[in-house]
Amino acid sequence: MSDSAPLVEYHGNCHCGTFKFTFKAPEITQAKTCDCAICSKNGYIWGKPDGDSFTVVKGDENALVSYEFGKRVLAHKFCPTCGTSLMGRWKIDSMGKAALINIRAVQNLDSTKLPLGDVFKGSAFGEPYQPPAAVPTSPVPEGSTAYHGSCHCGAVVYTLYNPEAITAATDCNCSICWRNAAVWIYPQTTQLTFRGVPDAVTEYTFSNHKAHHCFCKTCGVSVYTYFTDFERMEGKTALNLRTVNGFDLGSLTVKKGNGRDLKPLYEVPA
């Protein structure tokens, strides 16, 4: 980071507005990502505040859920109400215990238009991620493909039997889906078998309260959404493909959903 680069002040918030923050940094011009398991499941796009410019303007960082694993060098923090993964906080002196910001939570920054920067190879550090044991189910129906997935900590696990190989998905830019980095498919609910549901998840609804966004209480990963009083989605569950273990998202044909422009438009809560 160049000391001479002009600084821009950015503002951000979780979806429900319980936690708001500001920070200063050189203009964000690239999407900086990491290929480790937690970053991949959460779809983080990382930003680094300049110095100690990160400031909480509403809420309390200590009230966020903090998730650590492995050598516990980085605490991943998310809102316990809406599940927005907001930041990481280094826990080692060599990193100055500085904050990293998930810029998906930054206001008025269209990160969909940012070119992808270098991908940090976080997967090369520490022990390889070990997915939890798959959910035992009946034999795979003839002609179907079994997909096994989970949140990061393993509290929420599922098996999906899909009639065919998954080759397409939807990437929605609405206020909640973009924050959660969800890559959606919409299987019949009967094709899914869960472990840890509903006890291990928190449900979050807003606006018309027809979509129940479900994330792990422990690690914050957005796993699925179910629907009530929503005729078009009757009998279906939205499943976040980022949570399918070992799945290559790069193999998908991705349809861009423009949920951002659906009425009523999202407004940052007061």
XYZ file of C-alpha atoms in Angstrom:
270
model
C 0.000 0.000 0.000
C 1.464 3.331 -1.047
C 1.614 5.983 1.640
C 1.069 8.625 -1.052
C -2.129 7.113 -2.459
C -5.129 9.362 -1.748
C -7.529 7.841 0.743
C -11.249 7.303 0.230
C -13.667 7.020 3.145
C -15.934 3.996 2.850
C -19.096 3.225 4.819
C -20.541 -0.220 5.407
C -23.126 -2.175 7.350
C -24.601 -5.582 7.939
C -27.913 -6.136 6.153
C -30.134 -5.534 9.179
C -28.221 -2.370 10.113
C -27.264 -3.426 13.628
C -23.578 -2.917 12.847
C -22.203 0.032 10.864
C -18.638 1.083 10.242
C -16.350 3.366 8.282
C -12.767 3.024 7.136
C -10.311 4.785 4.878
C -8.267 3.139 2.153
C -6.863 3.894 -1.284
C -9.629 3.605 -3.871
C -10.719 -0.019 -4.167
C -10.142 -1.016 -7.789
C -9.785 -4.803 -7.579
C -11.635 -7.718 -6.018
C -9.130 -9.396 -3.709
C -10.099 -12.925 -2.767
C -8.684 -16.032 -1.099
C -9.124 -19.689 -2.049
C -9.196 -21.171 1.463
C -12.294 -23.048 2.609
C -13.860 -20.348 4.795
C -13.217 -17.556 2.293
C -14.634 -19.679 -0.527
C -17.789 -20.631 1.378
C -18.366 -17.010 2.437
C -17.302 -15.522 -0.890
C -15.289 -12.816 0.828
C -13.891 -9.890 -1.156
C -11.265 -8.423 1.125
C -10.329 -4.809 1.748
C -7.636 -3.487 4.076
C -8.252 -0.256 5.999
C -5.461 2.271 6.128
C -3.763 2.217 9.516
C -6.269 2.368 12.356
C -8.961 4.124 10.297
C -11.554 1.364 10.855
C -14.238 2.848 13.100
C -17.474 1.368 14.426
C -20.260 3.957 14.155
C -23.170 1.773 15.305
C -23.200 -1.405 17.335
C -20.350 -3.192 19.057
C -17.674 -5.342 17.433
C -17.714 -7.530 20.543
C -21.403 -8.289 19.902
C -20.588 -9.873 16.542
C -20.182 -13.642 16.473
C -16.490 -14.490 16.253
C -15.498 -17.740 14.520
C -12.004 -19.187 14.718
C -10.484 -22.463 13.587
C -7.126 -24.070 12.845
C -4.355 -22.059 14.481
C -6.859 -19.316 15.355
C -4.834 -16.493 13.856
C -7.862 -14.732 12.339
C -11.273 -14.189 13.914
C -14.068 -14.138 11.321
C -16.896 -11.897 12.509
C -20.531 -11.858 11.425
C -23.820 -10.332 12.556
C -25.808 -12.759 14.740
C -29.110 -11.376 13.418
C -28.730 -11.231 9.626
C -25.595 -13.324 9.138
C -23.625 -10.749 7.152
C -19.946 -11.715 7.267
C -18.387 -8.344 7.955
C -14.727 -8.607 8.793
C -11.738 -10.517 10.006
C -9.547 -9.470 12.900
C -5.962 -10.704 13.090
C -5.089 -12.175 16.485
C -1.320 -12.212 16.128
C 1.010 -9.393 17.094
C 2.982 -9.606 13.848
C -0.137 -8.467 11.971
C -0.851 -5.709 14.468
C -4.256 -7.261 15.243
C -5.539 -5.244 12.283
C -8.963 -5.560 10.671
C -9.808 -6.875 7.228
C -13.131 -5.816 5.729
C -15.485 -7.854 3.564
C -16.248 -5.183 0.977
C -19.480 -6.940 0.027
C -20.827 -5.032 3.040
C -19.607 -1.634 1.812
C -22.243 0.874 0.709
C -22.299 2.415 -2.781
C -19.472 0.222 -4.048
C -20.481 -1.911 -7.026
C -18.050 -4.729 -6.440
C -19.698 -6.699 -9.273
C -17.745 -4.448 -11.641
C -14.360 -4.837 -9.964
C -11.800 -6.872 -11.918
C -10.495 -9.916 -10.093
C -7.081 -9.324 -8.562
C -4.554 -11.935 -7.530
C -6.147 -14.759 -5.545
C -4.366 -15.357 -2.239
C -3.582 -19.070 -1.899
C -4.801 -19.467 1.653
C -5.475 -23.143 0.977
C -1.711 -23.729 0.999
C -1.421 -22.813 4.693
C -2.158 -25.101 7.606
C -3.852 -28.467 7.396
C -6.130 -29.079 4.390
C -9.815 -28.497 5.103
C -11.613 -31.687 6.087
C -15.339 -31.640 5.278
C -17.636 -33.206 7.869
C -19.000 -36.697 7.367
C -21.737 -36.817 4.756
C -25.362 -37.182 5.760
C -26.312 -40.868 5.463
C -29.252 -41.307 3.131
C -31.001 -43.976 1.140
C -29.296 -45.235 -2.040
C -28.867 -42.659 -4.783
C -31.909 -42.776 -7.077
C -31.043 -44.178 -10.472
C -29.782 -41.465 -12.808
C -29.236 -38.959 -9.985
C -26.019 -37.330 -8.801
C -25.258 -36.985 -5.081
C -23.748 -33.734 -3.806
C -22.511 -33.355 -0.234
C -22.196 -29.961 1.397
C -21.883 -28.119 4.669
C -21.150 -24.887 6.421
C -17.484 -24.506 7.401
C -17.654 -25.739 10.995
C -19.775 -28.791 10.140
C -22.782 -27.945 12.293
C -24.986 -27.849 9.167
C -24.531 -30.692 6.688
C -26.629 -31.884 3.761
C -26.851 -34.294 0.859
C -28.538 -33.293 -2.381
C -29.742 -35.835 -4.915
C -29.999 -33.997 -8.217
C -31.587 -35.592 -11.279
C -28.596 -34.509 -13.349
C -25.162 -32.963 -12.941
C -25.287 -29.316 -11.851
C -24.047 -27.086 -14.657
C -25.875 -23.774 -14.092
C -26.704 -21.455 -11.203
C -27.905 -17.938 -10.398
C -25.802 -15.141 -8.914
C -28.187 -12.513 -7.510
C -27.042 -8.957 -6.774
C -29.796 -8.081 -4.281
C -28.810 -6.613 -0.936
C -28.829 -9.899 0.991
C -27.638 -12.347 -1.673
C -24.689 -10.145 -2.598
C -23.602 -9.778 1.016
C -23.873 -13.553 1.442
C -22.104 -14.231 -1.884
C -24.748 -16.855 -2.608
C -24.651 -18.866 -5.839
C -28.111 -20.378 -6.048
C -29.813 -23.442 -7.429
C -33.438 -24.271 -6.639
C -33.953 -28.008 -6.137
C -37.109 -29.593 -4.844
C -37.003 -29.625 -1.061
C -37.523 -33.394 -1.121
C -34.140 -33.789 -2.863
C -32.330 -32.479 0.240
C -31.506 -34.248 3.495
C -30.074 -32.071 6.281
C -28.279 -32.660 9.548
C -28.240 -29.895 12.153
C -31.375 -28.166 10.867
C -33.092 -26.232 12.355
C -31.140 -26.199 15.636
C -27.794 -25.062 14.186
C -29.137 -22.289 11.942
C -30.457 -18.779 12.397
C -33.246 -17.641 10.081
C -33.336 -14.071 8.830
C -36.244 -12.457 6.991
C -37.015 -8.900 5.913
C -39.336 -6.926 3.627
C -42.233 -9.306 2.771
C -40.760 -12.086 4.966
C -41.360 -14.784 2.348
C -37.705 -15.806 2.036
C -36.066 -17.270 5.144
C -32.292 -16.935 4.766
C -30.599 -19.581 6.905
C -27.003 -19.348 8.092
C -24.927 -21.337 10.559
C -25.029 -19.902 14.078
C -21.410 -20.880 14.672
C -19.466 -20.022 11.505
C -21.912 -17.692 9.729
C -21.935 -19.479 6.367
C -25.150 -18.922 4.393
C -26.347 -22.404 3.411
C -29.928 -22.265 2.135
C -33.155 -20.292 1.914
C -36.668 -21.656 2.275
C -39.884 -19.914 1.305
C -43.352 -19.358 2.766
C -46.429 -17.972 0.976
C -44.408 -17.726 -2.239
C -46.251 -19.605 -4.978
C -43.415 -19.560 -7.520
C -41.057 -21.245 -5.043
C -43.547 -23.691 -3.544
C -41.866 -27.005 -2.795
C -38.387 -25.643 -3.540
C -35.363 -24.689 -1.449
C -32.640 -22.307 -2.599
C -29.252 -23.949 -2.029
C -25.973 -22.027 -1.976
C -23.541 -23.963 -4.184
C -20.591 -22.367 -2.395
C -21.329 -24.842 0.376
C -21.031 -27.987 -1.787
C -17.742 -29.511 -0.716
C -15.236 -29.962 -3.525
C -17.474 -28.344 -6.137
C -15.853 -26.313 -8.926
C -17.852 -23.100 -9.230
C -15.767 -22.204 -12.268
C -17.453 -25.019 -14.183
C -20.872 -23.365 -13.958
C -22.820 -21.299 -16.420
C -23.915 -18.448 -14.160
C -27.044 -16.391 -14.758
C -26.914 -12.894 -13.292
C -30.023 -12.073 -11.288
C -30.853 -8.376 -10.910
C -32.605 -8.504 -7.559
C -31.046 -5.164 -6.640
C -33.635 -3.318 -8.741
C -36.708 -5.118 -7.398
C -39.148 -2.954 -5.437
C -39.064 -2.010 -2.676
C -35.426 -0.995 -3.032
C -33.124 -1.777 -0.128
C -32.346 1.140 2.151
C -29.707 1.034 4.853
C -31.625 0.809 8.143
C -31.297 3.819 10.433
